[in-house]
PDB file of C-alpha atoms in Angstrom:
ATOM      1  CA  MET A   1     -24.834  -0.745 -13.255  1.00  0.00           C
ATOM      2  CA  GLN A   2     -24.349  -0.805 -16.893  1.00  0.00           C
ATOM      3  CA  ASN A   3     -20.449   0.271 -16.301  1.00  0.00           C
ATOM      4  CA  PHE A   4     -20.237  -2.902 -14.018  1.00  0.00           C
ATOM      5  CA  LEU A   5     -21.776  -5.220 -16.355  1.00  0.00           C
ATOM      6  CA  HIS A   6     -19.488  -4.000 -18.996  1.00  0.00           C
ATOM      7  CA  LEU A   7     -16.623  -4.214 -16.889  1.00  0.00           C
ATOM      8  CA  VAL A   8     -17.625  -7.804 -16.003  1.00  0.00           C
ATOM      9  CA  ALA A   9     -17.876  -8.466 -19.630  1.00  0.00           C
ATOM     10  CA  LEU A  10     -14.482  -6.948 -20.451  1.00  0.00           C
ATOM     11  CA  LEU A  11     -12.794  -9.105 -17.793  1.00  0.00           C
ATOM     12  CA  ALA A  12     -14.299 -12.348 -19.455  1.00  0.00           C
ATOM     13  CA  ALA A  13     -13.210 -11.492 -22.719  1.00  0.00           C
ATOM     14  CA  LEU A  14      -9.573 -11.007 -21.218  1.00  0.00           C
ATOM     15  CA  PHE A  15      -9.744 -14.096 -19.704  1.00  0.00           C
ATOM     16  CA  ALA A  16     -10.569 -15.956 -22.646  1.00  0.00           C
ATOM     17  CA  VAL A  17      -8.105 -14.048 -24.779  1.00  0.00           C
ATOM     18  CA  ALA A  18      -5.547 -14.958 -22.003  1.00  0.00           C
ATOM     19  CA  ALA A  19      -6.282 -18.521 -21.712  1.00  0.00           C
ATOM     20  CA  ALA A  20      -5.960 -18.672 -25.735  1.00  0.00           C
ATOM     21  CA  GLY A  21      -2.493 -17.091 -25.484  1.00  0.00           C
ATOM     22  CA  ARG A  22      -1.616 -19.496 -22.932  1.00  0.00           C
ATOM     23  CA  PHE A  23      -2.584 -22.491 -25.127  1.00  0.00           C
ATOM     24  CA  LEU A  24      -0.837 -21.398 -27.806  1.00  0.00           C
ATOM     25  CA  ALA A  25       2.477 -20.675 -25.901  1.00  0.00           C
ATOM     26  CA  ARG A  26       2.422 -24.316 -24.654  1.00  0.00           C
ATOM     27  CA  LEU A  27       2.069 -25.358 -28.132  1.00  0.00           C
ATOM     28  CA  LEU A  28       5.268 -23.164 -29.181  1.00  0.00           C
ATOM     29  CA  ARG A  29       6.780 -24.756 -25.783  1.00  0.00           C
ATOM     30  CA  LEU A  30       7.021 -21.111 -24.558  1.00  0.00           C
ATOM     31  CA  PRO A  31       6.247 -19.901 -20.900  1.00  0.00           C
ATOM     32  CA  SER A  32       2.623 -19.383 -20.883  1.00  0.00           C
ATOM     33  CA  VAL A  33       2.611 -15.723 -19.508  1.00  0.00           C
ATOM     34  CA  ILE A  34       4.457 -14.991 -22.503  1.00  0.00           C
ATOM     35  CA  GLY A  35       1.611 -16.020 -24.693  1.00  0.00           C
ATOM     36  CA  GLU A  36      -0.888 -14.243 -22.252  1.00  0.00           C
ATOM     37  CA  ILE A  37       0.938 -11.204 -22.815  1.00  0.00           C
ATOM     38  CA  ALA A  38       1.788 -11.238 -26.398  1.00  0.00           C
ATOM     39  CA  LEU A  39      -2.060 -11.795 -27.422  1.00  0.00           C
ATOM     40  CA  SER A  40      -3.381  -9.242 -25.088  1.00  0.00           C
ATOM     41  CA  VAL A  41      -1.050  -6.495 -26.379  1.00  0.00           C
ATOM     42  CA  LEU A  42      -2.389  -7.624 -30.028  1.00  0.00           C
ATOM     43  CA  LEU A  43      -5.874  -7.462 -28.928  1.00  0.00           C
ATOM     44  CA  GLY A  44      -6.040  -3.595 -29.191  1.00  0.00           C
ATOM     45  CA  PRO A  45      -4.559  -2.999 -32.891  1.00  0.00           C
ATOM     46  CA  VAL A  46      -6.577  -5.874 -33.958  1.00  0.00           C
ATOM     47  CA  LEU A  47      -9.846  -4.674 -33.024  1.00  0.00           C
ATOM     48  CA  LEU A  48      -8.959  -0.820 -33.991  1.00  0.00           C
ATOM     49  CA  HIS A  49      -7.937  -1.989 -37.443  1.00  0.00           C
ATOM     50  CA  ALA A  50     -10.657  -4.530 -38.015  1.00  0.00           C
ATOM     51  CA  PHE A  51     -13.361  -2.445 -36.857  1.00  0.00           C
ATOM     52  CA  GLY A  52     -12.300   0.960 -36.881  1.00  0.00           C
ATOM     53  CA  PRO A  53     -12.494   3.967 -33.917  1.00  0.00           C
ATOM     54  CA  ALA A  54     -16.077   3.903 -33.604  1.00  0.00           C
ATOM     55  CA  VAL A  55     -16.427   0.252 -32.518  1.00  0.00           C
ATOM     56  CA  PHE A  56     -13.053   0.066 -30.420  1.00  0.00           C
ATOM     57  CA  ALA A  57     -14.297   3.023 -28.793  1.00  0.00           C
ATOM     58  CA  ALA A  58     -17.746   1.411 -27.886  1.00  0.00           C
ATOM     59  CA  VAL A  59     -15.963  -1.705 -26.551  1.00  0.00           C
ATOM     60  CA  LEU A  60     -13.538   0.187 -24.846  1.00  0.00           C
ATOM     61  CA  PRO A  61     -15.242   3.306 -23.574  1.00  0.00           C
ATOM     62  CA  ALA A  62     -13.191   5.681 -21.615  1.00  0.00           C
ATOM     63  CA  ASP A  63     -14.782   5.407 -18.401  1.00  0.00           C
ATOM     64  CA  VAL A  64     -14.819   1.361 -18.218  1.00  0.00           C
ATOM     65  CA  MET A  65     -11.364   1.832 -19.065  1.00  0.00           C
ATOM     66  CA  GLY A  66     -10.469   3.622 -16.006  1.00  0.00           C
ATOM     67  CA  LEU A  67     -12.450   0.943 -13.940  1.00  0.00           C
ATOM     68  CA  LEU A  68     -10.336  -1.790 -15.745  1.00  0.00           C
ATOM     69  CA  ARG A  69      -7.254   0.052 -15.001  1.00  0.00           C
ATOM     70  CA  HIS A  70      -8.074   0.156 -11.141  1.00  0.00           C
ATOM     71  CA  VAL A  71      -9.147  -3.482 -11.307  1.00  0.00           C
ATOM     72  CA  GLY A  72      -5.542  -4.540 -13.042  1.00  0.00           C
ATOM     73  CA  GLU A  73      -3.659  -2.388 -10.519  1.00  0.00           C
ATOM     74  CA  ALA A  74      -5.254  -3.903  -7.536  1.00  0.00           C
ATOM     75  CA  GLY A  75      -4.794  -7.373  -8.770  1.00  0.00           C
ATOM     76  CA  LEU A  76      -1.048  -6.397  -9.517  1.00  0.00           C
ATOM     77  CA  VAL A  77      -0.702  -4.895  -5.828  1.00  0.00           C
ATOM     78  CA  LEU A  78      -2.024  -8.587  -4.746  1.00  0.00           C
ATOM     79  CA  PHE A  79       0.075 -10.449  -6.768  1.00  0.00           C
ATOM     80  CA  LEU A  80       2.942  -8.905  -5.603  1.00  0.00           C
ATOM     81  CA  VAL A  81       2.026  -9.203  -2.139  1.00  0.00           C
ATOM     82  CA  GLY A  82       1.760 -12.757  -2.630  1.00  0.00           C
ATOM     83  CA  ILE A  83       4.910 -13.210  -4.119  1.00  0.00           C
ATOM     84  CA  VAL A  84       6.582 -11.290  -0.961  1.00  0.00           C
ATOM     85  CA  HIS A  85       4.523 -13.410   1.305  1.00  0.00           C
ATOM     86  CA  GLN A  86       5.790 -16.372  -0.761  1.00  0.00           C
ATOM     87  CA  LEU A  87       9.709 -15.504  -0.575  1.00  0.00           C
ATOM     88  CA  ASP A  88       9.667 -14.425   3.162  1.00  0.00           C
ATOM     89  CA  HIS A  89       7.963 -18.034   4.085  1.00  0.00           C
ATOM     90  CA  GLY A  90       9.304 -20.167   1.593  1.00  0.00           C
ATOM     91  CA  VAL A  91      12.827 -19.479   0.806  1.00  0.00           C
ATOM     92  CA  ASN A  92      15.771 -21.204   3.135  1.00  0.00           C
ATOM     93  CA  GLY A  93      19.267 -21.584   2.460  1.00  0.00           C
ATOM     94  CA  LEU A  94      20.075 -18.826   0.283  1.00  0.00           C
ATOM     95  CA  ARG A  95      23.566 -17.115   0.778  1.00  0.00           C
ATOM     96  CA  GLY A  96      23.638 -13.571   1.488  1.00  0.00           C
ATOM     97  CA  LYS A  97      26.715 -13.163  -0.704  1.00  0.00           C
ATOM     98  CA  ALA A  98      25.193 -15.140  -3.598  1.00  0.00           C
ATOM     99  CA  VAL A  99      21.977 -12.924  -3.568  1.00  0.00           C
ATOM    100  CA  GLY A 100      24.107  -9.817  -3.393  1.00  0.00           C
ATOM    101  CA  ARG A 101      26.707 -10.776  -6.346  1.00  0.00           C
ATOM    102  CA  ILE A 102      23.511 -11.846  -8.663  1.00  0.00           C
ATOM    103  CA  THR A 103      21.769  -8.815  -7.800  1.00  0.00           C
ATOM    104  CA  LEU A 104      24.645  -6.421  -8.354  1.00  0.00           C
ATOM    105  CA  GLY A 105      25.399  -7.491 -11.435  1.00  0.00           C
ATOM    106  CA  ALA A 106      21.899  -7.900 -13.105  1.00  0.00           C
ATOM    107  CA  PHE A 107      21.040  -4.460 -11.828  1.00  0.00           C
ATOM    108  CA  ALA A 108      24.351  -2.774 -12.731  1.00  0.00           C
ATOM    109  CA  LEU A 109      25.244  -4.025 -16.076  1.00  0.00           C
ATOM    110  CA  PRO A 110      21.443  -3.069 -17.647  1.00  0.00           C
ATOM    111  CA  LEU A 111      21.803   0.405 -15.884  1.00  0.00           C
ATOM    112  CA  LEU A 112      24.755   1.139 -17.532  1.00  0.00           C
ATOM    113  CA  THR A 113      23.527   0.308 -20.955  1.00  0.00           C
ATOM    114  CA  GLY A 114      20.476   2.432 -20.241  1.00  0.00           C
ATOM    115  CA  LEU A 115      23.081   5.310 -19.209  1.00  0.00           C
ATOM    116  CA  VAL A 116      24.823   4.583 -22.733  1.00  0.00           C
ATOM    117  CA  PHE A 117      21.743   4.661 -24.626  1.00  0.00           C
ATOM    118  CA  ALA A 118      20.752   8.019 -23.020  1.00  0.00           C
ATOM    119  CA  ALA A 119      23.635   9.544 -23.959  1.00  0.00           C
ATOM    120  CA  TRP A 120      23.269   8.568 -27.345  1.00  0.00           C
ATOM    121  CA  VAL A 121      19.651   9.874 -27.285  1.00  0.00           C
ATOM    122  CA  LEU A 122      21.025  13.304 -26.123  1.00  0.00           C
ATOM    123  CA  TRP A 123      24.267  13.607 -28.081  1.00  0.00           C
ATOM    124  CA  LEU A 124      24.181  11.442 -31.132  1.00  0.00           C
ATOM    125  CA  ALA A 125      20.388  10.929 -32.308  1.00  0.00           C
ATOM    126  CA  PRO A 126      18.551  13.360 -34.262  1.00  0.00           C
ATOM    127  CA  ALA A 127      16.703  15.951 -32.321  1.00  0.00           C
ATOM    128  CA  GLU A 128      13.273  14.471 -33.025  1.00  0.00           C
ATOM    129  CA  VAL A 129      14.354  11.157 -31.180  1.00  0.00           C
ATOM    130  CA  ARG A 130      14.355  13.167 -27.743  1.00  0.00           C
ATOM    131  CA  GLY A 131      11.753  15.539 -28.640  1.00  0.00           C
ATOM    132  CA  THR A 132      10.978  17.715 -25.660  1.00  0.00           C
ATOM    133  CA  ALA A 133      12.020  15.421 -22.953  1.00  0.00           C
ATOM    134  CA  ASP A 134      13.550  16.736 -19.872  1.00  0.00           C
ATOM    135  CA  ALA A 135      17.486  15.396 -19.857  1.00  0.00           C
ATOM    136  CA  GLY A 136      17.384  14.099 -16.345  1.00  0.00           C
ATOM    137  CA  ALA A 137      13.976  12.446 -16.720  1.00  0.00           C
ATOM    138  CA  LEU A 138      15.041  10.868 -19.871  1.00  0.00           C
ATOM    139  CA  VAL A 139      18.442   9.482 -18.530  1.00  0.00           C
ATOM    140  CA  LEU A 140      16.606   8.000 -15.294  1.00  0.00           C
ATOM    141  CA  MET A 141      13.573   6.548 -17.517  1.00  0.00           C
ATOM    142  CA  LEU A 142      16.074   5.148 -19.976  1.00  0.00           C
ATOM    143  CA  ALA A 143      18.116   3.408 -17.114  1.00  0.00           C
ATOM    144  CA  VAL A 144      15.456   2.299 -15.395  1.00  0.00           C
ATOM    145  CA  ALA A 145      13.487   0.747 -18.455  1.00  0.00           C
ATOM    146  CA  MET A 146      16.828  -1.303 -19.085  1.00  0.00           C
ATOM    147  CA  SER A 147      17.328  -2.732 -15.183  1.00  0.00           C
ATOM    148  CA  VAL A 148      13.772  -3.536 -14.466  1.00  0.00           C
ATOM    149  CA  THR A 149      13.103  -7.074 -14.325  1.00  0.00           C
ATOM    150  CA  ALA A 150       9.149  -7.173 -14.602  1.00  0.00           C
ATOM    151  CA  VAL A 151       8.590  -9.338 -11.224  1.00  0.00           C
ATOM    152  CA  PRO A 152       5.056 -10.422 -12.252  1.00  0.00           C
ATOM    153  CA  VAL A 153       6.187 -12.037 -15.337  1.00  0.00           C
ATOM    154  CA  LEU A 154       9.418 -13.668 -14.007  1.00  0.00           C
ATOM    155  CA  ALA A 155       7.227 -15.089 -11.154  1.00  0.00           C
ATOM    156  CA  ARG A 156       5.100 -16.714 -13.576  1.00  0.00           C
ATOM    157  CA  ILE A 157       7.736 -18.298 -15.378  1.00  0.00           C
ATOM    158  CA  VAL A 158       9.490 -19.517 -12.090  1.00  0.00           C
ATOM    159  CA  GLU A 159       6.052 -21.069 -10.833  1.00  0.00           C
ATOM    160  CA  GLU A 160       5.773 -22.884 -13.997  1.00  0.00           C
ATOM    161  CA  ARG A 161       9.104 -24.190 -14.592  1.00  0.00           C
ATOM    162  CA  ARG A 162      10.530 -24.466 -11.061  1.00  0.00           C
ATOM    163  CA  ALA A 163      11.214 -28.033 -11.091  1.00  0.00           C
ATOM    164  CA  GLU A 164      13.775 -27.520 -14.046  1.00  0.00           C
ATOM    165  CA  LEU A 165      15.429 -24.214 -12.439  1.00  0.00           C
ATOM    166  CA  GLY A 166      15.664 -25.963  -8.890  1.00  0.00           C
ATOM    167  CA  ARG A 167      17.418 -23.373  -6.291  1.00  0.00           C
ATOM    168  CA  SER A 168      17.982 -20.813  -9.049  1.00  0.00           C
ATOM    169  CA  ALA A 169      14.292 -20.071  -9.101  1.00  0.00           C
ATOM    170  CA  ASP A 170      14.169 -18.754  -5.481  1.00  0.00           C
ATOM    171  CA  LEU A 171      17.766 -16.960  -5.918  1.00  0.00           C
ATOM    172  CA  SER A 172      16.453 -15.365  -9.253  1.00  0.00           C
ATOM    173  CA  MET A 173      13.118 -14.237  -7.769  1.00  0.00           C
ATOM    174  CA  MET A 174      14.907 -12.827  -4.429  1.00  0.00           C
ATOM    175  CA  ALA A 175      17.173 -10.843  -6.712  1.00  0.00           C
ATOM    176  CA  SER A 176      14.640  -9.636  -8.948  1.00  0.00           C
ATOM    177  CA  MET A 177      12.527  -8.218  -6.059  1.00  0.00           C
ATOM    178  CA  LEU A 178      15.663  -6.444  -4.780  1.00  0.00           C
ATOM    179  CA  ILE A 179      16.476  -4.990  -8.321  1.00  0.00           C
ATOM    180  CA  ASP A 180      12.887  -3.628  -8.697  1.00  0.00           C
ATOM    181  CA  THR A 181      12.998  -1.901  -5.570  1.00  0.00           C
ATOM    182  CA  PRO A 182      15.851   0.818  -6.127  1.00  0.00           C
ATOM    183  CA  ALA A 183      14.301   0.912 -10.048  1.00  0.00           C
ATOM    184  CA  TRP A 184      10.887   1.722  -9.002  1.00  0.00           C
ATOM    185  CA  LEU A 185      11.981   4.421  -6.569  1.00  0.00           C
ATOM    186  CA  LEU A 186      14.275   5.820  -9.830  1.00  0.00           C
ATOM    187  CA  LEU A 187      11.248   5.842 -11.920  1.00  0.00           C
ATOM    188  CA  ALA A 188       9.190   7.723  -9.697  1.00  0.00           C
ATOM    189  CA  VAL A 189      11.954  10.222  -9.459  1.00  0.00           C
ATOM    190  CA  ALA A 190      12.196  10.347 -13.356  1.00  0.00           C
ATOM    191  CA  LEU A 191       8.174  10.888 -13.368  1.00  0.00           C
ATOM    192  CA  GLY A 192       8.711  13.690 -10.941  1.00  0.00           C
ATOM    193  CA  LEU A 193      11.541  15.354 -12.832  1.00  0.00           C
ATOM    194  CA  ALA A 194       9.109  15.134 -16.182  1.00  0.00           C
ATOM    195  CA  ALA A 195       6.051  16.605 -14.500  1.00  0.00           C
ATOM    196  CA  GLY A 196       7.601  19.304 -12.578  1.00  0.00           C
ATOM    197  CA  GLY A 197      11.360  19.607 -12.448  1.00  0.00           C
ATOM    198  CA  LEU A 198      12.702  19.347  -8.807  1.00  0.00           C
ATOM    199  CA  GLY A 199       9.384  20.044  -7.280  1.00  0.00           C
ATOM    200  CA  GLY A 200       7.882  16.941  -8.992  1.00  0.00           C
ATOM    201  CA  VAL A 201      10.743  15.195  -7.454  1.00  0.00           C
ATOM    202  CA  TRP A 202       9.870  16.204  -4.018  1.00  0.00           C
ATOM    203  CA  VAL A 203       6.579  14.908  -4.614  1.00  0.00           C
ATOM    204  CA  ALA A 204       7.421  11.872  -5.749  1.00  0.00           C
ATOM    205  CA  LEU A 205       9.727  11.628  -2.651  1.00  0.00           C
ATOM    206  CA  ALA A 206       6.994  12.296  -0.322  1.00  0.00           C
ATOM    207  CA  ALA A 207       4.672   9.911  -1.899  1.00  0.00           C
ATOM    208  CA  ILE A 208       7.632   7.297  -1.331  1.00  0.00           C
ATOM    209  CA  ALA A 209       7.961   8.123   2.327  1.00  0.00           C
ATOM    210  CA  ALA A 210       4.349   8.215   2.888  1.00  0.00           C
ATOM    211  CA  GLY A 211       3.995   4.888   1.594  1.00  0.00           C
ATOM    212  CA  GLY A 212       7.386   3.375   3.302  1.00  0.00           C
ATOM    213  CA  MET A 213       5.657   4.920   6.745  1.00  0.00           C
ATOM    214  CA  LEU A 214       2.362   3.095   6.174  1.00  0.00           C
ATOM    215  CA  ALA A 215       4.187  -0.062   4.979  1.00  0.00           C
ATOM    216  CA  PHE A 216       6.144   0.093   7.993  1.00  0.00           C
ATOM    217  CA  LEU A 217       2.945   0.798  10.575  1.00  0.00           C
ATOM    218  CA  GLY A 218       0.999  -1.951   8.708  1.00  0.00           C
ATOM    219  CA  PHE A 219       4.029  -4.319   9.009  1.00  0.00           C
ATOM    220  CA  ARG A 220       4.106  -3.612  12.855  1.00  0.00           C
ATOM    221  CA  LEU A 221       0.729  -3.598  13.437  1.00  0.00           C
ATOM    222  CA  LEU A 222       0.171  -7.164  11.532  1.00  0.00           C
ATOM    223  CA  GLY A 223       3.002  -8.779  13.504  1.00  0.00           C
ATOM    224  CA  ARG A 224       1.735  -7.659  16.589  1.00  0.00           C
ATOM    225  CA  LEU A 225      -1.478  -9.387  16.114  1.00  0.00           C
ATOM    226  CA  ASP A 226       0.263 -12.248  14.915  1.00  0.00           C
ATOM    227  CA  VAL A 227       2.018 -12.409  18.026  1.00  0.00           C
ATOM    228  CA  ARG A 228      -1.294 -12.322  19.804  1.00  0.00           C
ATOM    229  CA  ALA A 229      -2.967 -14.891  17.926  1.00  0.00           C
ATOM    230  CA  SER A 230       0.189 -17.128  18.578  1.00  0.00           C
ATOM    231  CA  THR A 231       0.103 -16.552  22.416  1.00  0.00           C
ATOM    232  CA  TYR A 232      -3.656 -17.327  22.470  1.00  0.00           C
ATOM    233  CA  ARG A 233      -3.432 -20.476  20.574  1.00  0.00           C
ATOM    234  CA  GLY A 234      -0.414 -21.677  22.655  1.00  0.00           C
ATOM    235  CA  SER A 235      -2.043 -20.798  25.568  1.00  0.00           C
ATOM    236  CA  SER A 236      -5.509 -22.379  24.497  1.00  0.00           C
ATOM    237  CA  ARG A 237      -3.573 -25.746  24.116  1.00  0.00           C
ATOM    238  CA  GLY A 238      -3.451 -26.205  27.922  1.00  0.00           C
ATOM    239  CA  CYS A 239      -7.104 -25.570  28.672  1.00  0.00           C
ATOM    240  CA  SER A 240      -9.565 -28.270  28.273  1.00  0.00           C
ATOM    241  CA  GLY A 241     -13.402 -28.665  27.587  1.00  0.00           C
ATOM    242  CA  TRP A 242     -15.338 -25.014  27.829  1.00  0.00           C
ATOM    243  CA  TRP A 243     -11.977 -23.277  28.860  1.00  0.00           C
ATOM    244  CA  ARG A 244     -10.973 -23.176  25.391  1.00  0.00           C
ATOM    245  CA  SER A 245     -13.751 -20.484  24.311  1.00  0.00           C
ATOM    246  CA  TRP A 246     -12.255 -18.268  26.972  1.00  0.00           C
ATOM    247  CA  PRO A 247      -9.593 -15.606  26.450  1.00  0.00           C
ATOM    248  CA  ALA A 248      -5.770 -17.131  26.759  1.00  0.00           C
ATOM    249  CA  THR A 249      -5.617 -15.088  30.074  1.00  0.00           C
ATOM    250  CA  GLY A 250      -8.320 -16.958  31.784  1.00  0.00           C
ATOM    251  CA  CYS A 251      -6.449 -20.321  30.759  1.00  0.00           C
ATOM    252  CA  THR A 252      -2.973 -18.962  32.456  1.00  0.00           C
ATOM    253  CA  ARG A 253      -4.678 -17.424  35.481  1.00  0.00           C
ATOM    254  CA  TRP A 254      -6.870 -20.542  36.335  1.00  0.00           C
ATOM    255  CA  GLY A 255      -4.821 -23.528  34.985  1.00  0.00           C
TER     256      GLY A 255
END
């Protein structure tokens, strides 16, 4: 119970910090999400410097931080689901060739710059820059870091400035979703390489496959439920009075 109250207090404090960052961003005519992120990132170092490690550990204990991380991850997943749902039902008229060209250009160029940066780290930079990182994991990590688009941040900017962006808002969101899908898959492979070489890669690929299978099964299940609900609604329109409370089969059978 104490950890729960601590978590609620931290969430309230974070909401207040985000509101302050949003206010400052609007004063500077920046997207609100920029101020929210900037002020939230600065919060930790400021607390640590101003009050010391003891107070910092008391405000943000490890067990509560774990709960806070889970809440953040759940919120991120729900936010991304909402974005995909909006794109699936609210984007019309986007040409496939236009989306493909923008996606390819926006993904390939940063990916190449990441590969060049990785080559510099491996062959030209001082040894301490690379440290003990696995070469394959390092190359993939830097390439992905340069090419990923941060869909939640872009979604907030697009939502706030949709009137100014016009059709390019939907185009940029669609391209960013298509970019981040392979980018996060590559990130999983990079983490697998860093964790255990090829064995870690197989674990990452197995996790991706399991997640894809669950997503596919969920999609099919929800699709069937939606079809049944639509059939029931369509059939019930032909019924009157107390027949509307009966299944759609009763309406079709008895008229």
